[in-house]
Amino acid sequence: MALPNINPTTTKSWEKLTAHFKAIKDERLQDYFNQDDKRFDRFSIQWEDFLVDFSKNRIQQETLVLLEDFAHEMGLKGAMEAYFGGGVINQTEGRAVLHTALRAPEETQIYIDDLDVMPEVHAIKAKIRSFCDKVISGEHKGFTGKAITHVVNIGIGGSDLGPAMITESLQYYKNHLNVQFVSNVEGDHVREVMKTLDLETTLFVIVSKTFTTQETLSNANTLREWFLSHAGEEAIAQHFVAISTNLEKIAAFGIAPENVFPMKDWVGGRFSLWSAVGLSIALAVGPDHFDALLVGAHKMDKHFKDSPFQENIPVVLALISIWYNNFWEAESEAIIPYTQYLRNLPAYLQQGIMESNGKGVDRNGENVEYQTGTIIWGGSGTNAQHAFFQHIHQGTKLIPADFIGFKTSLYGEEDHQHKLMANFIAQTEALMRGKSMAEAVNELIEKGLSEDEIETLAPFKVFEGNNPTNTLLIDALTPESIGKLIALYEQKIFVQGVLWNIFSYDQWGVELGKQLANTVLEDLKGDSIAQHDASTTALLKHLKN
Ligand code: F6P
């Protein structure tokens, strides 16, 4: 079960989409709304607690039909079967891609090479639950007999971003444990965290799929040495646990087998928060909330697997994004959650999306001649309105944006919630509608400005509008709805990778920098400097002086 291998630009539907783009490129969103009072009904999906409104996009019914034809022509259905069925779709690493198995119900059977992976998935889940219960209840004691109060997750990339973002987003559901994250190899980062810890009551969770990552091992070693300067070797067992596929390296680090939570090589780092990598989440919010997160993700997987393309949220959002990326030549996409809880969602999705689909070689091993990958950025609303929104409203670039909001607030601050949602709704309306010259002039007349003043100022007050947005309006921020939301973006990544004919689940592009850093490290530590270009050599000399 491999992925199909088709150059998207050679398909009939690509040709039709190109012609269709030329035909409608000068049309305006506002006219679409004026001409069609059913536009919202046509271009929105209500599914469970999600309302997804994609009507404020530069699309017509025909656009979607052509995009769906394109998905069919590219073999998306077959690719989905291979993906969910445990096919080796991460071909360049020779692995299946089964993070979906981590959230599948117990009775499911998913095979890799005739082996059902589900019993082990559930055994690890049971181990996570029992460990978390003991730590949260205080039954698990530190080396001086005190209960654990602090947890430090040591990891980077997928071993940090997911657990950190989810823990932060579920802050409302948190228990008494103080959970922190150390990721950067910068010593000041780990030092700042150390300042806040009491060793007697701290649990260190080392997360590294490979257990070879420089940043994670450096931080883990520093913390271990610090710990051992206050406690004996035997105390490691109460204070250090590890999550990895590399059981040998964990043993060499000195962590006992009972403190190891294995992960499998068919789970990619950036898709791993659902596995034992999510231990810090489960500790922070308790195993029931962690399970609810998984339940939500599974519901989205099921929706994705079973829904026809036109009612399929990840498929529709992936297709619209391809429409902008490949036909409108949009350079980036913004993600704007209207909640502080999700302020780090854009950073999390940067890894998920850009490490997956930032690829320039197709599944034939040839350089692609079309755009792949989207640049993701963003920030939380309403803060972002006072930062980069100027650029979206009046800049020269086309920036499709996802607005994510929740109908209800968690603490029920009604006045705040009304204001938050008023901004949430008004911004997408403003981006779509804009403000014409006539409207700008009228406003200035009403303000009593002179004719000359109006003539000078009016051009700056015009908003072109016609800016596309998707609105994801979710009932409430719960572990389950967050699980659905993250799985939605994961499935969007999958769809786009299939349609761009690239391999989404490897990340060779991070290797070169790592390799060169090893040489540069020797230069920095040693007496001599190896052969480099003039810039690199000069920088090294400057550092060593
Ligand atoms: O940045 C490259 C990468 O391999 C990511 O894909 C991964 O999430 C991160 O490094 C951390 O890797 P590990 O979990 O093996 O330490």
Coordinates of C-alpha atoms and ligand atoms in Angstrom, one line a residue:
M1 CA 0.0 0.0 0.0
A2 CA 2.0 2.9 -1.3
L3 CA 0.9 6.4 -2.2
P4 CA 0.1 7.2 -5.7
N5 CA 2.7 9.1 -7.7
I6 CA 1.2 11.7 -10.0
N7 CA 2.5 15.1 -11.0
P8 CA -0.5 17.3 -10.1
T9 CA 0.2 19.7 -12.9
T10 CA -0.4 17.0 -15.4
T11 CA -3.9 16.2 -14.3
K12 CA -7.0 17.3 -16.3
S13 CA -8.4 19.0 -13.2
W14 CA -5.3 21.1 -12.8
E15 CA -5.7 22.4 -16.3
K16 CA -9.3 23.2 -15.7
L17 CA -8.5 24.9 -12.4
T18 CA -5.9 27.1 -14.2
A19 CA -8.5 28.1 -16.7
H20 CA -11.1 28.6 -14.0
F21 CA -8.7 30.8 -12.0
K22 CA -8.2 33.1 -15.0
A23 CA -11.9 33.3 -15.5
I24 CA -12.8 34.4 -11.9
K25 CA -9.6 36.1 -10.7
D26 CA -11.1 39.6 -10.9
E27 CA -14.4 38.7 -9.2
R28 CA -15.0 40.0 -5.7
L29 CA -16.2 38.2 -2.6
Q30 CA -18.7 40.9 -1.7
D31 CA -20.4 40.5 -5.1
Y32 CA -20.6 36.7 -4.4
F33 CA -22.5 37.4 -1.2
N34 CA -24.7 40.0 -2.9
Q35 CA -25.6 37.6 -5.7
D36 CA -26.2 34.5 -3.6
D37 CA -28.2 34.5 -0.4
K38 CA -27.5 30.8 0.1
R39 CA -23.7 31.3 0.0
F40 CA -23.2 30.6 3.7
D41 CA -25.3 27.4 3.6
R42 CA -23.4 26.3 0.5
F43 CA -20.0 27.0 1.9
S44 CA -20.1 25.9 5.5
I45 CA -20.0 22.6 7.4
Q46 CA -21.6 22.0 10.8
W47 CA -20.1 18.9 12.4
E48 CA -20.6 18.0 16.0
D49 CA -19.5 21.1 18.0
F50 CA -17.7 22.7 15.0
L51 CA -19.1 25.2 12.6
V52 CA -16.7 25.8 9.7
D53 CA -17.5 28.7 7.6
F54 CA -15.5 28.9 4.4
S55 CA -17.9 31.1 2.5
K56 CA -15.5 34.1 2.7
N57 CA -13.2 32.6 0.2
R58 CA -12.5 33.4 -3.4
I59 CA -14.4 30.4 -4.5
Q60 CA -17.5 29.5 -6.5
Q61 CA -19.4 26.2 -6.5
E62 CA -17.4 25.3 -9.6
T63 CA -14.1 25.9 -7.8
L64 CA -14.9 23.4 -5.2
V65 CA -16.2 20.8 -7.7
L66 CA -12.9 21.2 -9.7
L67 CA -10.8 21.0 -6.5
E68 CA -12.7 17.8 -5.5
D69 CA -12.1 16.3 -9.0
F70 CA -8.5 17.1 -8.5
A71 CA -8.4 15.3 -5.2
H72 CA -10.0 12.3 -6.8
E73 CA -7.7 12.4 -9.8
M74 CA -4.7 12.5 -7.5
G75 CA -5.9 9.3 -5.8
L76 CA -6.7 10.8 -2.4
K77 CA -9.1 8.1 -1.4
G78 CA -6.6 5.3 -2.0
A79 CA -3.9 7.3 -0.2
M80 CA -6.2 7.6 2.8
E81 CA -6.7 3.9 2.8
A82 CA -3.0 3.3 2.7
Y83 CA -2.5 5.8 5.5
F84 CA -5.1 4.5 7.9
G85 CA -4.3 0.9 7.0
G86 CA -0.7 1.0 8.1
G87 CA 0.9 1.2 4.6
V88 CA 4.5 2.3 4.5
I89 CA 3.7 5.8 3.3
N90 CA 6.7 7.3 4.9
Q91 CA 8.7 5.7 2.1
T92 CA 12.0 7.5 2.5
E93 CA 12.3 6.2 6.1
G94 CA 10.5 2.9 5.4
R95 CA 7.8 3.4 8.0
A96 CA 4.1 3.4 8.4
V97 CA 2.4 6.6 9.6
L98 CA 0.0 5.7 12.4
H99 CA -0.5 8.4 14.9
T100 CA -4.2 7.8 14.1
A101 CA -3.8 4.4 15.8
L102 CA -2.8 6.1 19.1
R103 CA -6.3 7.6 19.4
A104 CA -8.3 4.7 18.0
P105 CA -10.7 2.8 20.4
E106 CA -9.4 -0.4 22.0
E107 CA -11.4 -2.8 19.9
T108 CA -9.8 -1.5 16.7
Q109 CA -7.3 -3.7 14.9
I110 CA -4.5 -2.0 12.9
Y111 CA -1.8 -4.2 11.4
I112 CA 1.8 -3.5 10.4
D113 CA 3.3 -6.6 8.8
D114 CA 0.7 -8.9 10.2
L115 CA 1.1 -7.5 13.7
D116 CA -1.8 -5.8 15.4
V117 CA -0.3 -2.7 17.0
M118 CA -3.3 -1.9 19.1
P119 CA -2.7 -4.1 22.2
E120 CA 0.7 -2.4 22.7
V121 CA -0.9 1.1 22.2
H122 CA -3.4 0.3 24.9
A123 CA -0.8 -1.2 27.2
I124 CA 1.2 2.0 27.1
K125 CA -1.9 4.1 27.7
A126 CA -2.7 2.0 30.7
K127 CA 0.9 2.5 32.0
I128 CA 0.5 6.3 31.5
R129 CA -2.7 6.3 33.4
S130 CA -1.4 4.3 36.4
F131 CA 1.8 6.4 36.6
C132 CA -0.1 9.7 36.4
D133 CA -2.6 8.6 39.0
K134 CA 0.2 7.9 41.4
V135 CA 2.1 11.2 40.8
I136 CA -1.1 13.3 40.9
S137 CA -2.4 11.6 44.1
G138 CA 1.0 12.0 45.8
E139 CA 1.5 8.2 46.1
H140 CA 4.6 8.5 44.0
K141 CA 7.2 10.0 46.3
G142 CA 10.5 11.8 45.7
F143 CA 13.8 10.6 47.3
T144 CA 13.1 12.4 50.6
G145 CA 9.6 11.0 50.9
K146 CA 7.8 14.1 49.6
A147 CA 5.1 14.1 46.9
I148 CA 5.9 15.5 43.5
T149 CA 4.9 19.1 42.9
H150 CA 6.9 20.0 39.7
V151 CA 7.3 18.3 36.4
V152 CA 9.9 19.3 33.8
N153 CA 9.5 18.1 30.3
I154 CA 12.9 17.9 28.5
G155 CA 12.5 17.7 24.7
I156 CA 12.5 19.7 21.6
G157 CA 10.5 19.9 18.3
G158 CA 7.7 17.4 18.4
S159 CA 8.9 16.2 21.9
D160 CA 8.2 19.7 23.2
L161 CA 5.9 21.8 21.1
G162 CA 2.9 19.5 21.2
P163 CA 3.0 18.7 25.0
A164 CA 3.8 22.4 25.7
M165 CA 1.0 23.8 23.5
I166 CA -1.6 21.4 24.7
T167 CA -0.7 21.8 28.4
E168 CA -1.0 25.6 27.9
S169 CA -4.3 25.3 26.0
L170 CA -5.8 23.1 28.7
Q171 CA -4.7 25.3 31.6
Y172 CA -8.3 25.6 32.8
Y173 CA -8.3 21.8 33.3
K174 CA -5.0 21.7 35.1
N175 CA -4.3 20.1 38.5
H176 CA -1.9 21.3 41.2
L177 CA 1.3 20.0 39.4
N178 CA 3.5 22.8 38.0
V179 CA 4.6 21.6 34.6
Q180 CA 7.4 23.3 32.7
F181 CA 9.3 22.7 29.5
V182 CA 13.0 22.9 28.8
S183 CA 13.8 22.7 25.1
N184 CA 16.5 25.1 23.9
V185 CA 20.2 24.0 24.1
E186 CA 20.8 27.5 25.5
G187 CA 22.1 27.0 29.1
D188 CA 20.2 30.0 30.3
H189 CA 16.9 28.3 29.4
V190 CA 17.6 25.3 31.6
R191 CA 19.1 27.5 34.3
E192 CA 16.0 29.7 34.5
V193 CA 13.9 26.6 35.0
M194 CA 16.3 25.1 37.6
K195 CA 15.8 28.3 39.6
T196 CA 12.2 27.5 40.2
L197 CA 12.6 23.8 41.2
D198 CA 12.9 21.9 44.4
L199 CA 14.8 18.8 43.5
E200 CA 13.1 16.8 46.2
T201 CA 9.7 17.2 44.6
T202 CA 10.6 17.4 40.9
L203 CA 9.9 14.8 38.2
F204 CA 12.0 15.0 35.1
V205 CA 10.4 13.7 31.9
I206 CA 12.9 13.2 29.1
V207 CA 11.3 13.0 25.7
S208 CA 13.2 12.1 22.6
K209 CA 12.1 9.7 20.0
T210 CA 15.7 9.1 18.9
F211 CA 17.4 9.8 22.3
T212 CA 20.2 11.3 20.2
T213 CA 19.1 14.9 20.0
Q214 CA 21.8 17.3 21.1
E215 CA 19.5 19.8 22.8
T216 CA 17.6 17.2 24.8
L217 CA 20.6 15.2 25.8
S218 CA 22.5 18.3 26.9
N219 CA 19.6 19.5 29.0
A220 CA 18.9 16.0 30.4
N221 CA 22.6 15.6 31.4
T222 CA 22.8 19.0 33.0
L223 CA 19.7 18.3 35.1
R224 CA 20.9 14.8 35.9
E225 CA 24.3 16.1 37.1
W226 CA 22.6 18.8 39.2
F227 CA 20.3 16.2 40.6
L228 CA 23.1 13.8 41.5
S229 CA 25.0 16.6 43.3
H230 CA 22.1 16.5 45.8
A231 CA 21.0 12.9 45.7
G232 CA 22.3 9.4 45.2
E233 CA 22.1 7.3 41.9
E234 CA 19.4 5.2 43.4
A235 CA 17.1 8.3 43.6
I236 CA 17.1 8.6 39.8
A237 CA 14.4 6.0 39.7
Q238 CA 11.9 8.2 41.6
H239 CA 12.7 11.4 39.6
F240 CA 13.6 10.5 36.0
V241 CA 11.3 8.9 33.4
A242 CA 12.0 8.7 29.7
I243 CA 9.9 8.4 26.5
S244 CA 11.7 7.1 23.4
T245 CA 12.0 4.4 20.8
N246 CA 15.7 4.0 21.7
L247 CA 15.5 1.7 24.7
E248 CA 19.3 1.0 24.7
K249 CA 20.2 4.7 25.0
I250 CA 17.7 5.2 27.8
A251 CA 19.3 2.3 29.7
A252 CA 22.8 3.8 29.2
F253 CA 21.4 7.1 30.6
G254 CA 20.6 5.2 33.8
I255 CA 16.8 5.1 33.6
A256 CA 15.3 1.8 34.8
P257 CA 13.0 -0.1 32.4
E258 CA 10.0 0.4 34.6
N259 CA 10.4 4.2 34.1
V260 CA 10.4 4.0 30.4
F261 CA 7.4 4.7 28.2
P262 CA 8.2 3.4 24.8
M263 CA 7.1 5.0 21.6
K264 CA 7.0 3.5 18.1
D265 CA 8.9 4.4 15.0
W266 CA 5.6 4.7 13.1
V267 CA 4.8 7.9 15.1
G268 CA 6.4 11.0 13.7
G269 CA 7.8 13.4 16.3
R270 CA 5.5 16.2 15.2
F271 CA 2.5 13.9 15.4
S272 CA 3.4 12.3 18.7
L273 CA 1.6 14.2 21.4
W274 CA -1.0 11.4 21.4
S275 CA 1.5 8.9 22.4
A276 CA 3.6 8.6 25.6
V277 CA 5.1 11.9 24.4
G278 CA 1.9 13.3 25.9
L279 CA 2.9 12.1 29.4
S280 CA 3.4 15.7 30.6
I281 CA -0.1 16.6 29.3
A282 CA -1.6 13.6 31.1
L283 CA 0.3 14.7 34.3
A284 CA -0.9 18.3 34.0
V285 CA -4.5 17.7 33.3
G286 CA -5.0 14.1 34.5
P287 CA -5.5 10.9 32.4
D288 CA -9.2 11.4 31.9
H289 CA -8.7 14.7 30.2
F290 CA -5.8 13.2 28.2
D291 CA -8.2 10.4 27.1
A292 CA -10.8 13.1 26.1
L293 CA -8.2 14.7 23.9
L294 CA -7.6 11.4 22.2
V295 CA -11.3 10.8 21.8
G296 CA -11.7 14.2 20.1
A297 CA -8.9 13.4 17.7
H298 CA -10.4 10.1 16.9
K299 CA -13.7 11.6 16.1
M300 CA -12.0 14.0 13.6
D301 CA -10.2 11.0 12.1
K302 CA -13.5 9.2 11.6
H303 CA -15.1 12.3 10.1
F304 CA -12.1 12.6 7.8
K305 CA -12.2 8.9 6.8
D306 CA -15.9 8.6 6.3
S307 CA -17.2 11.9 5.0
P308 CA -17.6 12.7 1.3
F309 CA -15.0 15.2 0.2
Q310 CA -17.5 18.1 0.0
E311 CA -18.5 17.6 3.6
N312 CA -15.1 16.8 4.8
I313 CA -13.5 19.6 6.9
P314 CA -9.8 18.7 6.5
V315 CA -10.3 17.9 2.8
V316 CA -12.2 21.2 2.1
L317 CA -9.7 23.3 4.0
A318 CA -6.7 21.6 2.4
L319 CA -8.2 22.1 -1.1
I320 CA -8.9 25.8 -0.5
S321 CA -5.4 26.3 0.8
I322 CA -4.0 24.6 -2.4
W323 CA -6.2 26.9 -4.4
Y324 CA -4.5 29.9 -2.9
N325 CA -1.0 28.4 -2.8
N326 CA -0.9 27.1 -6.4
F327 CA -3.3 29.3 -8.3
W328 CA -3.4 32.7 -6.5
E329 CA 0.3 32.4 -5.5
A330 CA -0.3 33.2 -1.9
E331 CA 2.9 33.0 0.0
S332 CA 1.7 32.3 3.5
E333 CA -1.3 31.5 5.7
A334 CA -2.2 33.0 9.0
I335 CA -3.7 31.1 12.0
I336 CA -5.5 33.4 14.4
P337 CA -7.0 31.7 17.5
Y338 CA -9.2 34.1 19.5
T339 CA -8.1 32.8 22.8
Q340 CA -4.9 33.2 24.8
Y341 CA -5.0 29.5 25.6
L342 CA -4.1 28.8 22.0
R343 CA -1.5 31.5 21.6
N344 CA 1.2 29.0 20.7
L345 CA -0.9 27.1 18.2
P346 CA 0.7 28.9 15.3
A347 CA 4.2 27.9 16.5
Y348 CA 3.0 24.3 17.0
L349 CA 1.5 24.2 13.5
Q350 CA 4.7 25.7 12.0
Q351 CA 6.5 22.4 12.9
G352 CA 3.5 20.2 11.9
I353 CA 2.9 22.0 8.6
M354 CA 6.3 23.3 7.5
E355 CA 8.4 20.3 8.6
S356 CA 5.9 18.0 6.8
N357 CA 5.2 19.8 3.6
G358 CA 8.2 22.1 3.1
K359 CA 9.6 19.8 0.5
G360 CA 10.9 20.4 -3.0
V361 CA 11.4 16.9 -4.3
D362 CA 8.4 14.8 -5.4
R363 CA 7.6 11.2 -4.9
N364 CA 9.6 10.4 -8.0
G365 CA 12.7 11.9 -6.5
E366 CA 12.4 14.8 -8.9
N367 CA 12.4 18.6 -8.2
V368 CA 8.9 19.9 -8.2
E369 CA 8.0 22.7 -10.6
Y370 CA 5.1 24.0 -8.6
Q371 CA 4.7 25.5 -5.2
T372 CA 4.4 23.1 -2.2
G373 CA 4.1 23.8 1.5
T374 CA 2.6 26.9 3.1
I375 CA 4.4 29.3 5.4
I376 CA 2.4 29.4 8.6
W377 CA 2.4 32.2 11.1
G378 CA 0.0 34.0 13.4
G379 CA -0.9 35.0 16.9
S380 CA -3.9 35.2 19.2
G381 CA -6.7 37.6 18.6
T382 CA -7.4 40.3 19.7
N383 CA -3.7 40.9 20.4
A384 CA -2.8 40.3 16.8
Q385 CA -5.2 43.0 15.7
H386 CA -2.9 45.5 17.4
A387 CA 0.2 43.9 15.8
F388 CA 0.1 42.5 12.2
F389 CA -3.5 43.0 11.2
Q390 CA -2.6 46.3 9.4
H391 CA -0.6 44.2 6.9
I392 CA -3.5 41.8 6.2
H393 CA -6.0 44.7 5.8
Q394 CA -3.9 47.0 3.7
G395 CA -0.6 45.3 2.7
T396 CA 0.2 44.1 -0.8
K397 CA 0.2 40.4 0.0
L398 CA -2.6 37.9 -0.2
I399 CA -2.8 36.2 3.2
P400 CA -5.6 33.7 3.7
A401 CA -6.3 33.3 7.4
D402 CA -8.0 30.8 9.7
F403 CA -10.0 32.4 12.5
I404 CA -10.5 30.0 15.4
G405 CA -13.0 31.0 18.1
F406 CA -15.1 29.5 20.9
K407 CA -18.8 30.3 21.5
T408 CA -18.5 30.3 25.2
S409 CA -15.7 31.4 27.6
L410 CA -14.6 29.0 30.3
Y411 CA -15.1 31.3 33.3
G412 CA -18.3 32.9 31.8
E413 CA -17.1 36.5 31.7
E414 CA -20.0 37.5 29.5
D415 CA -19.0 41.1 28.8
H416 CA -15.4 40.1 27.8
Q417 CA -16.7 37.2 25.7
H418 CA -19.1 39.5 23.8
K419 CA -16.2 41.9 23.0
L420 CA -13.9 39.1 22.0
M421 CA -16.5 37.6 19.7
A422 CA -17.5 40.9 18.3
N423 CA -13.9 41.4 17.2
F424 CA -13.7 37.8 16.0
I425 CA -16.7 38.3 13.7
A426 CA -16.0 41.9 12.7
Q427 CA -12.5 41.2 11.5
T428 CA -13.5 38.6 8.9
E429 CA -16.3 40.9 7.8
A430 CA -13.9 43.8 7.4
L431 CA -11.3 41.7 5.6
M432 CA -13.9 40.5 3.2
R433 CA -15.9 43.8 2.7
G434 CA -13.2 46.4 2.9
K435 CA -14.0 50.1 2.6
S436 CA -14.4 51.8 -0.7
M437 CA -13.1 55.3 -1.7
A438 CA -16.7 56.6 -1.6
E439 CA -17.2 55.3 1.9
A440 CA -13.9 56.7 3.1
V441 CA -14.7 60.1 1.6
N442 CA -18.2 60.1 3.2
E443 CA -16.8 59.3 6.6
L444 CA -14.3 62.2 6.3
I445 CA -17.1 64.6 5.2
E446 CA -19.1 63.5 8.3
K447 CA -16.1 64.3 10.4
G448 CA -16.1 67.9 9.0
L449 CA -12.8 67.8 7.1
S450 CA -12.1 70.3 4.3
E451 CA -12.1 69.2 0.7
D452 CA -8.3 69.4 0.5
E453 CA -7.9 67.4 3.6
I454 CA -10.3 64.8 2.3
E455 CA -8.5 64.5 -1.0
T456 CA -5.1 64.0 0.8
L457 CA -6.3 61.6 3.4
A458 CA -8.9 59.5 1.7
P459 CA -6.6 57.1 -0.2
F460 CA -5.1 55.9 3.1
K461 CA -8.5 55.2 4.5
V462 CA -9.5 52.8 1.7
F463 CA -9.5 49.0 2.4
E464 CA -9.4 46.9 -0.7
G465 CA -11.2 44.1 1.1
N466 CA -11.7 40.7 -0.8
N467 CA -9.4 39.1 1.8
P468 CA -10.2 35.4 2.3
T469 CA -10.8 33.8 5.7
N470 CA -12.1 30.5 7.2
T471 CA -13.9 30.8 10.4
L472 CA -13.8 27.8 12.8
L473 CA -16.4 28.4 15.5
I474 CA -16.3 25.8 18.2
D475 CA -18.8 25.5 21.1
A476 CA -16.2 25.4 23.9
L477 CA -12.6 24.9 24.6
T478 CA -12.5 21.4 26.0
P479 CA -9.9 18.6 25.8
E480 CA -12.1 16.9 23.3
S481 CA -12.5 19.9 21.0
I482 CA -8.8 20.6 21.1
G483 CA -8.2 17.0 20.1
K484 CA -10.5 17.5 17.1
L485 CA -8.9 20.8 16.1
I486 CA -5.3 19.4 16.1
A487 CA -6.4 16.3 14.3
L488 CA -8.1 18.5 11.7
Y489 CA -4.8 20.3 10.9
E490 CA -2.9 16.9 10.9
Q491 CA -5.3 15.6 8.3
K492 CA -5.1 18.8 6.3
I493 CA -1.3 18.2 6.2
F494 CA -1.8 14.7 4.9
V495 CA -4.2 15.7 2.2
Q496 CA -1.9 18.5 1.0
G497 CA 1.2 16.2 0.9
V498 CA -0.7 13.7 -1.2
L499 CA -1.9 16.3 -3.6
W500 CA 1.5 18.0 -4.0
N501 CA 3.0 14.5 -4.6
I502 CA 5.6 14.9 -1.8
F503 CA 6.5 12.8 1.2
S504 CA 5.1 14.6 4.3
Y505 CA 6.5 12.3 7.0
D506 CA 10.3 12.6 6.7
Q507 CA 12.3 15.7 7.6
W508 CA 15.7 15.3 5.9
G509 CA 15.9 19.1 5.7
V510 CA 16.8 19.4 9.4
E511 CA 19.9 17.2 9.0
L512 CA 22.5 19.4 7.3
G513 CA 22.4 22.1 10.0
K514 CA 22.8 19.4 12.7
Q515 CA 25.8 17.9 10.8
L516 CA 27.6 21.2 10.3
A517 CA 26.9 22.2 13.9
N518 CA 29.0 19.2 15.0
T519 CA 32.0 20.5 13.0
V520 CA 31.5 24.0 14.2
L521 CA 31.3 22.8 17.8
E522 CA 34.8 21.3 17.4
D523 CA 36.0 24.6 16.0
L524 CA 34.6 26.4 19.0
K525 CA 36.0 24.0 21.6
G526 CA 39.3 23.3 19.9
D527 CA 42.5 25.3 19.1
S528 CA 42.1 25.4 15.4
I529 CA 39.3 26.2 12.9
A530 CA 38.5 23.9 10.0
Q531 CA 38.1 25.0 6.5
H532 CA 35.0 27.2 6.0
D533 CA 33.9 30.1 3.8
A534 CA 35.2 33.6 4.8
S535 CA 32.0 34.6 6.6
T536 CA 31.8 31.5 8.7
T537 CA 35.5 31.6 9.6
A538 CA 35.3 35.3 10.6
L539 CA 32.3 34.7 12.8
L540 CA 34.1 31.8 14.5
K541 CA 37.2 33.9 15.1
H542 CA 35.0 36.7 16.5
L543 CA 33.4 34.2 18.9
K544 CA 36.7 32.7 20.0
N545 CA 38.3 36.1 20.7
Ligands
F6P1 O1 13.8 18.9 14.1 C1 14.0 17.6 13.7 C2 13.3 16.6 14.7 O2 13.7 15.3 14.3 C3 11.8 16.7 14.8 O3 11.2 16.1 13.8 C4 11.6 16.1 16.1 O4 10.3 16.4 16.6 C5 12.7 16.7 16.9 O5 13.8 16.8 16.0 C6 13.1 16.0 18.2 O6 13.6 14.7 17.9 P1 13.7 13.7 19.1 O7 12.3 13.5 19.6 O8 14.2 12.4 18.5 O9 14.6 14.2 20.1

